[in-house]
Each structure stands twice: as structure tokens, then as C-alpha cells.
PDB file of C-alpha atoms in Angstrom:
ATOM      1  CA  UNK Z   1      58.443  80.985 112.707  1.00 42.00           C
ATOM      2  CA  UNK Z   2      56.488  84.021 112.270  1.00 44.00           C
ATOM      3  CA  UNK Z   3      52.920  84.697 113.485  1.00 48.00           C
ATOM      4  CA  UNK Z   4      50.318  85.957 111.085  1.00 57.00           C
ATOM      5  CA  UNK Z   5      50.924  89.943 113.013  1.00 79.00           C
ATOM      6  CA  UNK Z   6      54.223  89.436 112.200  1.00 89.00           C
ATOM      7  CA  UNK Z   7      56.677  90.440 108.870  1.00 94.00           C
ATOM      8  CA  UNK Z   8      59.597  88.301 108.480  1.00 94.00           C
ATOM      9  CA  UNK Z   9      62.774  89.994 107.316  1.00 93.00           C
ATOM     10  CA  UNK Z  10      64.794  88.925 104.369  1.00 93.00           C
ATOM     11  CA  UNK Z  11      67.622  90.407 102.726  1.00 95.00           C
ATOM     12  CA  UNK Z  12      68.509  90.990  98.766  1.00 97.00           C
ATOM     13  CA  UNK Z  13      71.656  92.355  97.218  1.00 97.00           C
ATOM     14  CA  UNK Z  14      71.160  95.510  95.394  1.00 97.00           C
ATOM     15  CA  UNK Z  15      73.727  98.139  93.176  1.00 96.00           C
ATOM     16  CA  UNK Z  16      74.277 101.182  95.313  1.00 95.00           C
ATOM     17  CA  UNK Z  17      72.171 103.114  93.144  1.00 95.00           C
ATOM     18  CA  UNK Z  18      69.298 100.702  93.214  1.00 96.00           C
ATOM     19  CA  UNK Z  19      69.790 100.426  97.214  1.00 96.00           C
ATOM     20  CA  UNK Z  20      69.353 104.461  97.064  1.00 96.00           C
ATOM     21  CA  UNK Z  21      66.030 104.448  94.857  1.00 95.00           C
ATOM     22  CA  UNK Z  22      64.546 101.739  97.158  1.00 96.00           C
ATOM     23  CA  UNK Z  23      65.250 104.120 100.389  1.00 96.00           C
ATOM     24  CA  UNK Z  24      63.922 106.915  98.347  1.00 95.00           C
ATOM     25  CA  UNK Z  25      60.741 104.693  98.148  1.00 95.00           C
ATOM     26  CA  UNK Z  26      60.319 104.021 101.671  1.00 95.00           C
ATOM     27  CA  UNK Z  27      60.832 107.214 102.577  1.00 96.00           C
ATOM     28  CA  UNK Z  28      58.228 108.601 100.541  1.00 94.00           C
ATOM     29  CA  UNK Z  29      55.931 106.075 101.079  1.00 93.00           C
ATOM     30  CA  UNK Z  30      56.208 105.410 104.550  1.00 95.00           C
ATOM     31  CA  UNK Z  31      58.604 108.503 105.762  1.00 95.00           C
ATOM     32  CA  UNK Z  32      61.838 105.823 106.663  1.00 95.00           C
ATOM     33  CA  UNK Z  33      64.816 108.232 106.974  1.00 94.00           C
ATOM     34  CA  UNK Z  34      67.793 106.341 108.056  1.00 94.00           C
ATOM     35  CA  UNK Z  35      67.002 102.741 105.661  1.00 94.00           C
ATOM     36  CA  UNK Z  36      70.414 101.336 106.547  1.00 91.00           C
ATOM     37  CA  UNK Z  37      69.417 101.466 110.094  1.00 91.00           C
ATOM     38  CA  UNK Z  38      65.613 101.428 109.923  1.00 93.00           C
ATOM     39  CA  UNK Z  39      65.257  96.929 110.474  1.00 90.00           C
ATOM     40  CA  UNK Z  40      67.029  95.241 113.453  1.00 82.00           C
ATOM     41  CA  UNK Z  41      68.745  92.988 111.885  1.00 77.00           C
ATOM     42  CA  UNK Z  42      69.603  91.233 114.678  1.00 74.00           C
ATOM     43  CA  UNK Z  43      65.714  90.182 114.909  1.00 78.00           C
ATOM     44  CA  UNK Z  44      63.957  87.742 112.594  1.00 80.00           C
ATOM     45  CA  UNK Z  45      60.124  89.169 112.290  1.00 85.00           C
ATOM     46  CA  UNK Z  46      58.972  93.186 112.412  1.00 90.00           C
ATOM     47  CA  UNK Z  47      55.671  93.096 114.247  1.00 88.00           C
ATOM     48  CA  UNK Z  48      52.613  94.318 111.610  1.00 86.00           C
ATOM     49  CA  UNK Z  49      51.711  97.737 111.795  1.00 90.00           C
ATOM     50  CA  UNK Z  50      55.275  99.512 111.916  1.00 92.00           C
ATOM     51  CA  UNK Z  51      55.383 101.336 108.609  1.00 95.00           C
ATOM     52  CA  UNK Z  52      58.822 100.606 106.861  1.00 94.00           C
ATOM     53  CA  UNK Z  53      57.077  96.431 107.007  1.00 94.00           C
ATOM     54  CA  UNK Z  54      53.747  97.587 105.449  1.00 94.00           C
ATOM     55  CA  UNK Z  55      55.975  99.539 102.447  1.00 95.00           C
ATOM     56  CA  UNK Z  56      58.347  96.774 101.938  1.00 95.00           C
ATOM     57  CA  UNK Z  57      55.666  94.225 102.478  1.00 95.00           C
ATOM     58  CA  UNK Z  58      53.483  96.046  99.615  1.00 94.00           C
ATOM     59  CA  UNK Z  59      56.451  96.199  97.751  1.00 96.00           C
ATOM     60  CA  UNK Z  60      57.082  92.455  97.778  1.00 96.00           C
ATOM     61  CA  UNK Z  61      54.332  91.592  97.344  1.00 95.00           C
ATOM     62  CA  UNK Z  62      53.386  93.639  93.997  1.00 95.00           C
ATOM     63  CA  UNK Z  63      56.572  92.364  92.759  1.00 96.00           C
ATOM     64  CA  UNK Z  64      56.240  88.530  93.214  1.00 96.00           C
ATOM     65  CA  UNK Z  65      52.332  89.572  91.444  1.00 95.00           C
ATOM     66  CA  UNK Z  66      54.484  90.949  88.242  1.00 95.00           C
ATOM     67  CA  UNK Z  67      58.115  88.514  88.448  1.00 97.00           C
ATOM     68  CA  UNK Z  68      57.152  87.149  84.980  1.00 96.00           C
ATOM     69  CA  UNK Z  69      57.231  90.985  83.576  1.00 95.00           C
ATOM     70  CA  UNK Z  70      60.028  92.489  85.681  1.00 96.00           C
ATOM     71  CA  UNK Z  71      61.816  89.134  84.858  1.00 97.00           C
ATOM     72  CA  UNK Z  72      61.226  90.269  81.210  1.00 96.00           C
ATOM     73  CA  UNK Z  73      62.238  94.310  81.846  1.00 95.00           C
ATOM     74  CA  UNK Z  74      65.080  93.459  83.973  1.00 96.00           C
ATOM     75  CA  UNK Z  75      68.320  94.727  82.692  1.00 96.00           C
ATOM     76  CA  UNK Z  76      70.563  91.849  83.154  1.00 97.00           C
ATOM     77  CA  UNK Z  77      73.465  92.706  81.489  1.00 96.00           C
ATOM     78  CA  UNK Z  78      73.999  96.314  83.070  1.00 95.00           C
ATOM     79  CA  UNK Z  79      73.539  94.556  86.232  1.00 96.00           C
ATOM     80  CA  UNK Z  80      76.424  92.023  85.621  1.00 96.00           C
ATOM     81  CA  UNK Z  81      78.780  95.434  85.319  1.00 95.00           C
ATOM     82  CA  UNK Z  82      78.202  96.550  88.592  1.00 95.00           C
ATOM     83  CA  UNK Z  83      81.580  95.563  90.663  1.00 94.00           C
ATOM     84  CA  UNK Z  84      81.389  93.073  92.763  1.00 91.00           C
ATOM     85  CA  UNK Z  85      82.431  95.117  96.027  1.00 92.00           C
ATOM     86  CA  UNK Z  86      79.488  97.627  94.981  1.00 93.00           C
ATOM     87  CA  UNK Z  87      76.303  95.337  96.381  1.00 96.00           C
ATOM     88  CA  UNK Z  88      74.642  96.620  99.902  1.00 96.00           C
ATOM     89  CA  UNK Z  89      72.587  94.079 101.442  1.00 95.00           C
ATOM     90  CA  UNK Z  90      69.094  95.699 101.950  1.00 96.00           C
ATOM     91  CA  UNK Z  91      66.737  94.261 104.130  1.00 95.00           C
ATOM     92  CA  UNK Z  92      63.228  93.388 103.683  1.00 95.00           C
ATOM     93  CA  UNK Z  93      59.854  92.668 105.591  1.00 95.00           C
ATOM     94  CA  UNK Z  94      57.189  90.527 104.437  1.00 95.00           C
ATOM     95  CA  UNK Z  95      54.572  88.462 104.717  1.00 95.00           C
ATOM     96  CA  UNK Z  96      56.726  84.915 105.370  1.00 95.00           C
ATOM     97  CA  UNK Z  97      54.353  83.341 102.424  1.00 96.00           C
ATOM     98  CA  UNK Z  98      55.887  86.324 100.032  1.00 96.00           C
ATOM     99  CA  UNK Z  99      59.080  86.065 101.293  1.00 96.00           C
ATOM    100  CA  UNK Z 100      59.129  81.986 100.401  1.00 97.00           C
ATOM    101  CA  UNK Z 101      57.295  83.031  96.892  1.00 98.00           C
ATOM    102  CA  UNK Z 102      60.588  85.820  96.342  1.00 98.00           C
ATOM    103  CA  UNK Z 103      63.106  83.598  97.361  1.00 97.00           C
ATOM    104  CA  UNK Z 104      61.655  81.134  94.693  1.00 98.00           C
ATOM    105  CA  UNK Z 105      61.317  83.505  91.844  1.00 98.00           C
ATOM    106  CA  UNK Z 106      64.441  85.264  92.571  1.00 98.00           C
ATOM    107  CA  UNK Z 107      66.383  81.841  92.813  1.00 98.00           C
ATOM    108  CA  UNK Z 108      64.966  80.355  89.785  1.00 97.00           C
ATOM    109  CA  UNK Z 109      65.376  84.068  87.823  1.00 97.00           C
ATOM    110  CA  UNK Z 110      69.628  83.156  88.961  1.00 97.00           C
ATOM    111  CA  UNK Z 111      69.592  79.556  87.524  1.00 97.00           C
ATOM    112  CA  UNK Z 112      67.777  80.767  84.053  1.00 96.00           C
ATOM    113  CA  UNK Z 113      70.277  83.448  83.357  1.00 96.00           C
ATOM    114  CA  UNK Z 114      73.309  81.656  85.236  1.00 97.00           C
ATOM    115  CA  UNK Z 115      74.316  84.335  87.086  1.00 96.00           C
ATOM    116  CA  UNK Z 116      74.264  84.812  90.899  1.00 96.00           C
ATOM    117  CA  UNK Z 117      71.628  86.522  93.587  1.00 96.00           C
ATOM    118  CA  UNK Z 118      72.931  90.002  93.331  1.00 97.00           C
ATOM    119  CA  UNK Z 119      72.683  90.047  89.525  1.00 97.00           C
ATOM    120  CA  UNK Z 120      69.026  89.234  89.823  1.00 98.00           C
ATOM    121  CA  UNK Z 121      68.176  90.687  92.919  1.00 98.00           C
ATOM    122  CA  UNK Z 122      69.723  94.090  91.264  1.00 97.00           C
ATOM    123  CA  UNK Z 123      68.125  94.008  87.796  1.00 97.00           C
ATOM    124  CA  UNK Z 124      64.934  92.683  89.401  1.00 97.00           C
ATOM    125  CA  UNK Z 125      64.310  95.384  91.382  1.00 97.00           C
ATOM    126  CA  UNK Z 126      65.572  97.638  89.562  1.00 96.00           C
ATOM    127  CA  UNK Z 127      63.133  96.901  86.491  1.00 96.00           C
ATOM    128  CA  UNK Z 128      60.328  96.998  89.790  1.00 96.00           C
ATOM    129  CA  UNK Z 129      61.086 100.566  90.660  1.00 94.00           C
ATOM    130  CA  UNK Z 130      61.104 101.494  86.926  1.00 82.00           C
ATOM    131  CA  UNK Z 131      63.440 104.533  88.020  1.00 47.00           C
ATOM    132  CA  UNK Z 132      65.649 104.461  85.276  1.00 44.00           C
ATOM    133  CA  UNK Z 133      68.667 103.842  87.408  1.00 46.00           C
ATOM    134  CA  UNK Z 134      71.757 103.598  85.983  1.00 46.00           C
ATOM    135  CA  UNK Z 135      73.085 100.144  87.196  1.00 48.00           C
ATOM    136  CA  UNK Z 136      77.120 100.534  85.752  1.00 46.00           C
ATOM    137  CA  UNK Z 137      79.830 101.272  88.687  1.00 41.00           C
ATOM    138  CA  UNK Z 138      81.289 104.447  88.996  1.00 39.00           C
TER     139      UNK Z 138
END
């Protein structure tokens, strides 16, 4: 359990191109360089404060706020092309009340279009960064 000065981490699947616009993101709004590196995975929380949890947080946050219009923006089918073997597992910090409220939205988002977590997760944020990112493998 986290404390209230604490994010709690969680992870979502993400295209590599999606996985590179969110660490553009963090970098330019909260100066993360290294984003593969940036979380220690092996811990569960990220006390409040460090930067790369207040982005992400933000970020979470604004998204579970507009799920109902992302849900409608996301590409879907694009994100079903991406190969299988081309998902990176980005991690996350968050208020744990968000990260419940995501893990809700994203799983219910997977049962409505019957596909799995990385389809969603992808298009999903992908429609949230509204980069125009190009979601088909190489």
C-alpha cells in the first residue's frame, strides 16, 4: 500500500513509436532523459515530488478525466497491426486511486473491443498524446 506522498507505479504496453512520443513528453515536461531507466522497477511507489511521478501522474490523471473521448479517438485497428514482439512495457506513476480508475477503464476498453491490453493501452494513449503517431510495424 501506498501512502498519500507516495505514486504507485504501474505499467502499460505501448507500440515503439507510442513508447517514444510518451518519453518525448516526459522529457519536455519534466526533463526525464533516459525513460527506460528513469522508474525502479524493482520498487512499488515513487515518493511525491520527484518529477518524472508528477508528469506521469498529470498524465494519468487527465486521461482517466477524458477515457470516454480518447476511447472514441483511439485508433484501434492500426493498433491491432503493430507485431506482437513490437510492445515495450512503459512504466507509470500515479496517484494509487488513478491507477485503480486506469486499470478499470483500460480493462473494460479490452473487453468492449475484444482485443487484449496492449491493443488498448497502445491506441489509448496514443489518441491521449494526439501526436499523430503512426502505430503500423516497420
Amino acid at each position: 500500500m501506498t501512502s498519500p506522498d507516495r505514486y504507485k507505479l504501474f505499467g502499460v504496453y505501448l507500440s515503439e513509436d507510442v513508447y517514444d512520443s510518451l518519453a518525448e513528453f516526459l522529457y519536455e515536461a519534466a526533463g526525464v532523459v533516459e525513460y527506460d531507466t528513469y522508474f525502479e522497477t524493482s520498487e512499488s511507489a515513487v515518493p511525491a515530488g520527484d518529477p518524472g511521478a508528477e508528469a506521469t501522474d498529470q498524465l494519468v490523471s487527465d486521461l482517466v478525466t477524458a477515457f470516454a473521448d480518447r476511447y472514441d479517438e483511439a485508433d484501434f485497428d492500426a493498433a491491432r497491426r503493430v507485431d506482437d514482439d513490437a510492445f515495450v512495457l512503459a512504466h507509470l506513476a500515479a496517484d494509487p486511486q488513478t491507477v485503480t480508475r486506469a486499470r478499470e477503464r483500460f480493462q473494460a476498453a479490452a473487453t468492449i473491443q475484444d482485443t487484449d491490453s496492449r491493443t488498448v493501452h497502445t491506441a489509448i494513449v496514443a489518441a491521449h498524446l494526439d501526436d499523430g503517431t503512426d502505430l503500423e510495424s516497420p
